[in-house]
XYZ file of C-alpha atoms in Angstrom:
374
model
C 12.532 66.174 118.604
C 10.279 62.698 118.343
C 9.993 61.263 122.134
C 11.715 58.072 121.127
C 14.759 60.124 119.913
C 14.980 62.058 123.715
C 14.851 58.747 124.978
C 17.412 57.096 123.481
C 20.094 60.408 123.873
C 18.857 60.113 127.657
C 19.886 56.109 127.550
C 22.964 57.102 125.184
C 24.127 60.087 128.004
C 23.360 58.223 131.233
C 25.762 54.737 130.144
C 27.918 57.590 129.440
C 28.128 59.055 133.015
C 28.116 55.432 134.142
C 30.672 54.428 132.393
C 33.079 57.766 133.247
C 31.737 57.419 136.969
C 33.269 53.646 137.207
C 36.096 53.551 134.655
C 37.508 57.118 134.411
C 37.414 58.981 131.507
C 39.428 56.994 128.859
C 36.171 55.350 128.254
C 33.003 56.440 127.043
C 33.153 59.034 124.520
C 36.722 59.113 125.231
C 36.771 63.199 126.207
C 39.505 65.420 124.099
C 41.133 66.064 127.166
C 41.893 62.371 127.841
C 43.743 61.928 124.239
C 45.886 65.289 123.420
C 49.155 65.485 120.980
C 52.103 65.375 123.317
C 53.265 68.470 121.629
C 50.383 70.676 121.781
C 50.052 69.880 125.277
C 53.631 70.298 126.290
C 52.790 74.069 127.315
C 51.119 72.686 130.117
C 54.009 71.880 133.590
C 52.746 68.565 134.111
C 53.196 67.624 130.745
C 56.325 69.340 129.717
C 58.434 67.890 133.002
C 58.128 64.496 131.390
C 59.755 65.719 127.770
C 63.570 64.578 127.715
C 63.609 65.590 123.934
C 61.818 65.899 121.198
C 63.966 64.208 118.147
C 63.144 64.464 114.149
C 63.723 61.136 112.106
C 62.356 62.329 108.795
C 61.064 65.514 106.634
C 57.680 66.392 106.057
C 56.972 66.111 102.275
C 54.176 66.085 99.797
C 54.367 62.430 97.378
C 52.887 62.166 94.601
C 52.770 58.997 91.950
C 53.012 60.020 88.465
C 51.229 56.150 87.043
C 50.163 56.904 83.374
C 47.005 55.087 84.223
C 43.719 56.656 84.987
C 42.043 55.371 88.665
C 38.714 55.603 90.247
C 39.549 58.346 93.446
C 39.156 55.765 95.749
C 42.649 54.792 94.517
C 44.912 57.944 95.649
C 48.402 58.716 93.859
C 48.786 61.717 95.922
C 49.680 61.919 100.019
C 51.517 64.248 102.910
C 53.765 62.728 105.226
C 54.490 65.379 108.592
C 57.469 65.367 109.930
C 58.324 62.120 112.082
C 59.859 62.297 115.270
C 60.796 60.549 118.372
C 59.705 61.578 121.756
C 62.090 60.859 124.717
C 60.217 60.896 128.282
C 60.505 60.744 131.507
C 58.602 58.665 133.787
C 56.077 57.462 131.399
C 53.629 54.481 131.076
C 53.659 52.754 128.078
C 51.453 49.469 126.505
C 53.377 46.382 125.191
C 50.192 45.169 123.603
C 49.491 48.471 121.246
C 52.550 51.083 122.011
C 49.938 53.531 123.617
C 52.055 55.754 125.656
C 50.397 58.200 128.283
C 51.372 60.399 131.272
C 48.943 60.936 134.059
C 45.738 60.811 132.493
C 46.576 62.146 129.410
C 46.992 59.783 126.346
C 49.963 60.697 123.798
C 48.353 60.808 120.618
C 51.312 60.539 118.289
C 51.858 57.240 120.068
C 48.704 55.324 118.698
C 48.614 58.027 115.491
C 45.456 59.737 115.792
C 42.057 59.595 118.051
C 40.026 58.293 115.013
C 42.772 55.213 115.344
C 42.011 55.153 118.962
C 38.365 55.013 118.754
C 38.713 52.593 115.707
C 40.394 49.893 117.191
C 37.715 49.977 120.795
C 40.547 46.981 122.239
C 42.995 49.131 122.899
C 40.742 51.168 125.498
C 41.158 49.284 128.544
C 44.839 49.364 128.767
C 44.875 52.335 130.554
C 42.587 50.428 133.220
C 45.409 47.582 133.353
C 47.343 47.496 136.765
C 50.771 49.089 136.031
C 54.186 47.930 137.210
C 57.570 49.401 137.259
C 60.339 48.929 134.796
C 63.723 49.877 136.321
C 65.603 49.867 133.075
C 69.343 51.955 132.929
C 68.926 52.332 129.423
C 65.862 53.638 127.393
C 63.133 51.769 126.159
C 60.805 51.276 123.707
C 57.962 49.182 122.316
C 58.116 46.667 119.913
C 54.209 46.094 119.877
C 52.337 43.214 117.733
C 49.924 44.012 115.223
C 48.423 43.313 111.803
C 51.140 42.440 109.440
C 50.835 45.099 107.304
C 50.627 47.666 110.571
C 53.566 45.509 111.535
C 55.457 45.898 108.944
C 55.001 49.550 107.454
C 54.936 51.310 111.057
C 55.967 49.321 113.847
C 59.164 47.458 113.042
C 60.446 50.901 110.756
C 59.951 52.783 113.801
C 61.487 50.323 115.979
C 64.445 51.065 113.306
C 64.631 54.331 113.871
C 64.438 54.420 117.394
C 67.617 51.899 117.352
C 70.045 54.472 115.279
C 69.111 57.272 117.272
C 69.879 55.000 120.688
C 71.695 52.307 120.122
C 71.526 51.142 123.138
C 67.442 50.859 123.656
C 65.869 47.969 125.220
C 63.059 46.704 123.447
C 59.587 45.504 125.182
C 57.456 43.023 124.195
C 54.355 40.892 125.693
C 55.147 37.802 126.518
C 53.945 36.443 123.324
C 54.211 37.740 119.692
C 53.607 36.207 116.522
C 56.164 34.510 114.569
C 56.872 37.325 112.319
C 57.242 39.697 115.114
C 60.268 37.828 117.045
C 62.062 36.658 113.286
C 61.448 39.884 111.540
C 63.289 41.509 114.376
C 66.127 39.145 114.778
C 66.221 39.929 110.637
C 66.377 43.243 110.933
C 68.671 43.225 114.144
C 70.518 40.488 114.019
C 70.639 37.190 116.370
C 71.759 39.367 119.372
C 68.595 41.240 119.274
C 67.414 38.295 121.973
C 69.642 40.675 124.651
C 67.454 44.109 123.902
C 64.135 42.091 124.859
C 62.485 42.962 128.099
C 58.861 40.810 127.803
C 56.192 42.717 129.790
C 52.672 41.038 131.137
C 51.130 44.291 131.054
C 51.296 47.922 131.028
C 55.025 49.488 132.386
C 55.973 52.901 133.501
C 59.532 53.382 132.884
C 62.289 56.150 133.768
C 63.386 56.783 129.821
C 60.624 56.062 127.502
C 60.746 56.194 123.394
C 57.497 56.994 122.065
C 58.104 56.978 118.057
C 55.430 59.089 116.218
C 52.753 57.003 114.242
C 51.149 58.442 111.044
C 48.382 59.425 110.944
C 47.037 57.881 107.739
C 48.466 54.395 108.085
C 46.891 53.348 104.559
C 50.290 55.541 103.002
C 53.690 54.175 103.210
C 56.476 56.998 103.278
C 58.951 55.949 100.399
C 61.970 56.842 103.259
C 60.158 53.779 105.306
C 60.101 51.462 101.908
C 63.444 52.365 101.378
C 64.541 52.047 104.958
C 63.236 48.585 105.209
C 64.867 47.988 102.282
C 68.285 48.784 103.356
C 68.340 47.271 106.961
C 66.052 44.328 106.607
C 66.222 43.288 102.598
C 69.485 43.496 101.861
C 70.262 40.940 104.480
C 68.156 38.668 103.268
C 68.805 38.944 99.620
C 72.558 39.482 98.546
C 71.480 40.535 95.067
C 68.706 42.548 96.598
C 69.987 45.958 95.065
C 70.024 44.240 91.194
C 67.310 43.489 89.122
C 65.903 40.187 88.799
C 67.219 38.116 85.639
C 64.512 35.702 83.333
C 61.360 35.038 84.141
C 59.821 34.907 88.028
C 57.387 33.052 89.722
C 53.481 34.176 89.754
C 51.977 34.084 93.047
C 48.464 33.677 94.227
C 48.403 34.954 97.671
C 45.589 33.009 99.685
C 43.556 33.615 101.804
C 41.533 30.543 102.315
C 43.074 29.773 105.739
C 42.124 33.014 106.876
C 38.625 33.839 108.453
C 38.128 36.999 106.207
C 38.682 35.305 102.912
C 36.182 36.046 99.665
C 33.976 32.905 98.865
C 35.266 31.236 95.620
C 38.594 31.829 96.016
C 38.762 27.766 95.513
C 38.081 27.779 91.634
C 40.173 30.848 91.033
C 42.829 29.178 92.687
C 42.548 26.573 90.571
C 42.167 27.952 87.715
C 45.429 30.291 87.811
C 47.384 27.090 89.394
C 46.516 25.587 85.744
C 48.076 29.191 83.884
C 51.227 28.434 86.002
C 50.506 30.348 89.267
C 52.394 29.096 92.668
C 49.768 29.339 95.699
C 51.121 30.952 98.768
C 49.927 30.802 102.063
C 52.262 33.537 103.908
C 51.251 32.288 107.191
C 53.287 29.114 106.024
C 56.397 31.052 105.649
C 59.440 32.221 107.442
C 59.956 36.202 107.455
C 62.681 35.245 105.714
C 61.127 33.354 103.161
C 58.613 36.156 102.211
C 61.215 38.379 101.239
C 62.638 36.326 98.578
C 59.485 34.655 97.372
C 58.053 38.131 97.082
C 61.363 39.494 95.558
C 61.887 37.113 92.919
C 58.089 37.726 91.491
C 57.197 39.159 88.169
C 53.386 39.252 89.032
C 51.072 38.959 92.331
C 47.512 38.212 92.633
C 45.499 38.234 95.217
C 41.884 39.271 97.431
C 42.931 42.650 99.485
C 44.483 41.341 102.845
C 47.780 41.124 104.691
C 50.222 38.621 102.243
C 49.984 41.456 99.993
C 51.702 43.984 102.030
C 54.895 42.018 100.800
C 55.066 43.578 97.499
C 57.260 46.155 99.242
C 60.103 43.187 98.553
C 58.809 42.603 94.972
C 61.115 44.387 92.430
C 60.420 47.492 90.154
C 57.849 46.204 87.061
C 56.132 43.403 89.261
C 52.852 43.183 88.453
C 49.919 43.382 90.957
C 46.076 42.346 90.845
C 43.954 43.119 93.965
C 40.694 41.687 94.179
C 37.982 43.599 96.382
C 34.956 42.819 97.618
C 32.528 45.728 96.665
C 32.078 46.691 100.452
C 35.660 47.654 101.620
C 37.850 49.086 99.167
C 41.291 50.305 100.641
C 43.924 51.779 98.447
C 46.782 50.616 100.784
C 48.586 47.949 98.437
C 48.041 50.619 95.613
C 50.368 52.739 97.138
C 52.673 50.143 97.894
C 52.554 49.273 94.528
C 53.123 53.208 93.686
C 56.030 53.523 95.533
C 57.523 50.613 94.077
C 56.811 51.108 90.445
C 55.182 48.121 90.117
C 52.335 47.606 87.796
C 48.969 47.629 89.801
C 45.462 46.780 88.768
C 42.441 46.167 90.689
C 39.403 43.925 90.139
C 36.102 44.808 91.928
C 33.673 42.017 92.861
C 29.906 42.199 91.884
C 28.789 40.487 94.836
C 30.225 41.228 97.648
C 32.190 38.763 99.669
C 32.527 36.197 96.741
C 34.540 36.057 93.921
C 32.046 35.897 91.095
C 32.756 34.970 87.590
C 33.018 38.463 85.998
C 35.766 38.916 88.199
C 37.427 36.089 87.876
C 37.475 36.361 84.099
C 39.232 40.081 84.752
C 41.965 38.336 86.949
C 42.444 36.207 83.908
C 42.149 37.822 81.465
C 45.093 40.746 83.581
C 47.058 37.600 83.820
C 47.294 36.708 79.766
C 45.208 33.799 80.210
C 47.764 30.820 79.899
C 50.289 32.755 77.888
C 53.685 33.768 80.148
């Protein structure tokens, strides 16, 4: 081994030890014993005292998308969802700002999804170090944590659903601020009393009767019971005809992107140009929770640079079409399956040049479109 190598392992090991020595060991390299599947570990007493019950929502199943069109592999038609379950515990710490649940030491995996989602999103490792207060609560509780849209969407709020058949009677915590589509999604999905289940939490809470709803672990695939149970309890309120197909013609959306801070560079001109073939441009942001659903819903074909808008396809009705646009240095297949799952027509456009929209690309997105033909 080259001298400068042993040196660096030597720095690498020794912030390490600091870093365990000061913190604890939910830092670091984040030791397996620190993050641990509640259920594996529920052999050992200190663990198992704190399981109330241990409650399946949904079956385990292999999906896979017959499409009649030939994709690249990074575009998968094929996934396997586990079993989902809730965990009911006792005397448990829980974060409103992520949902990571843990006991002791010991952080419950299935709360979070997986440790590569742990150690992918590094923000969420200081919570344990937060100060910790006490939630007296006679009924049980569970998180209703913010996140990404499409994280929002596709895991949080369907958990949150499933968490409110099985106890109807659960208090829901929140930080003291969410984003918009956090607090109307809910009220949406629950209803205007919904305001009474709220319990808004500064930080960290350890609580008598805690829900801990299992995350997947490959949040990139939707389970078609989660599509079709947002469908049923949030949709259908929104949309009275949500269960027919659409009649005539719909709109054809550009979702943008240009008032976000990842956005592709000349996304301007294709705007443009598609507003001149008859394209609406949507900014998401701008809209009500509400008002996504039936925009979305009413669409016969969606455009738009891989980001968050475009997890609202799930509204968009069987046929839609869809056009991605990536930028040749992240590619994820997340709206494919979306699109999948909804039998909507998907296509993809790849960009030459990275983070900009170049011309060959923008003459695929046209030409997908029908060029000024509807």
């Amino acid at each position: 081994m080259k001298a400068s190598e042993k040196t660096a392992k030597r720095r690498q090991q020794l912030l390490r030890f600091i870093s365990r020595d000061l913190l604890g060991p939910v830092v670091g390299k984040m030791p397996k014993s620190s993050i641990e599947s509640l259920e594996k570990a529920s052999y050992l007493p200190n663990i198992r005292r704190h399981i109330l019950d241990i409650i399946p929502v949904t079956d385990a199943r292999i999906v896979k998308h017959e499409t009649g069109v030939a994709y690249p592999p990074f575009i998968r038609t094929e996934a396997v969802f586990n079993r989902r379950k809730l965990y009911l515990l006792k005397d448990a710490t829980v974060s409103p700002f992520s949902g990571m649940a843990w006991i002791g030491n010991r952080i419950i995996e299935e709360s979070v999804g997986s440790l590569r989602r742990i150690m992918d999103w590094g923000d969420m490792l200081h919570e344990p170090l937060l100060p910790v207060t006490a939630l007296a609560s006679a009924e049980p509780v569970v998180v209703c944590h913010p996140a990404n849209y499409f994280h929002w969407l596709m895991e949080v709020l369907p958990n949150l659903l499933f968490t409110v058949a099985m106890f109807p009677e659960v208090k829901i915590v929140l930080p003291e601020e969410v984003p918009r589509y956090v607090s109307e999604g809910l009220f949406t999905a629950l209803g205007t009393d919904a305001k009474k289940r709220f319990i808004r939490c500064p930080g960290p809470v350890r609580v008598e009767r805690l829900v801990v709803p299992q995350y997947h672990t490959q949040p990139e695939f939707t389970d078609p019971q989660v599509i079709a149970l947002l469908h049923s309890t949030v949709k259908e309120k929104v949309t009275a005809d949500g269960a027919r197909p659409r009649t005539g013609r719909g709109v054809r959306l550009y979702v943008s992107r240009r008032k976000s801070r990842r956005r592709l560079a000349g996304e301007e001109l294709l705007e443009k140009r598609l507003k001149e073939i008859g394209f609406t441009i949507l900014h998401c942001e701008e809209l009500s929770f509400a008002e996504q659903i039936r925009v979305f819903h009413e669409a016969e074909m969606v455009v738009g640079t891989h980001g968050a808008g475009l997890a609202n396809v799930v509204w968009s009705q069987p046929g839609c079409r869809v056009i991605e646009i990536f930028a040749n240095n992240y590619i994820l297949d997340c709206y494919a399956w979306l699109s999948f799952s909804r039998a909507l027509e998907y296509r993809h456009v790849v960009c030459d040049t990275g983070h900009r929209i170049d011309e060959k690309a923008m003459d695929e997105v046209l030409n997908m479109c029908g060029g000024g033909e509807r």
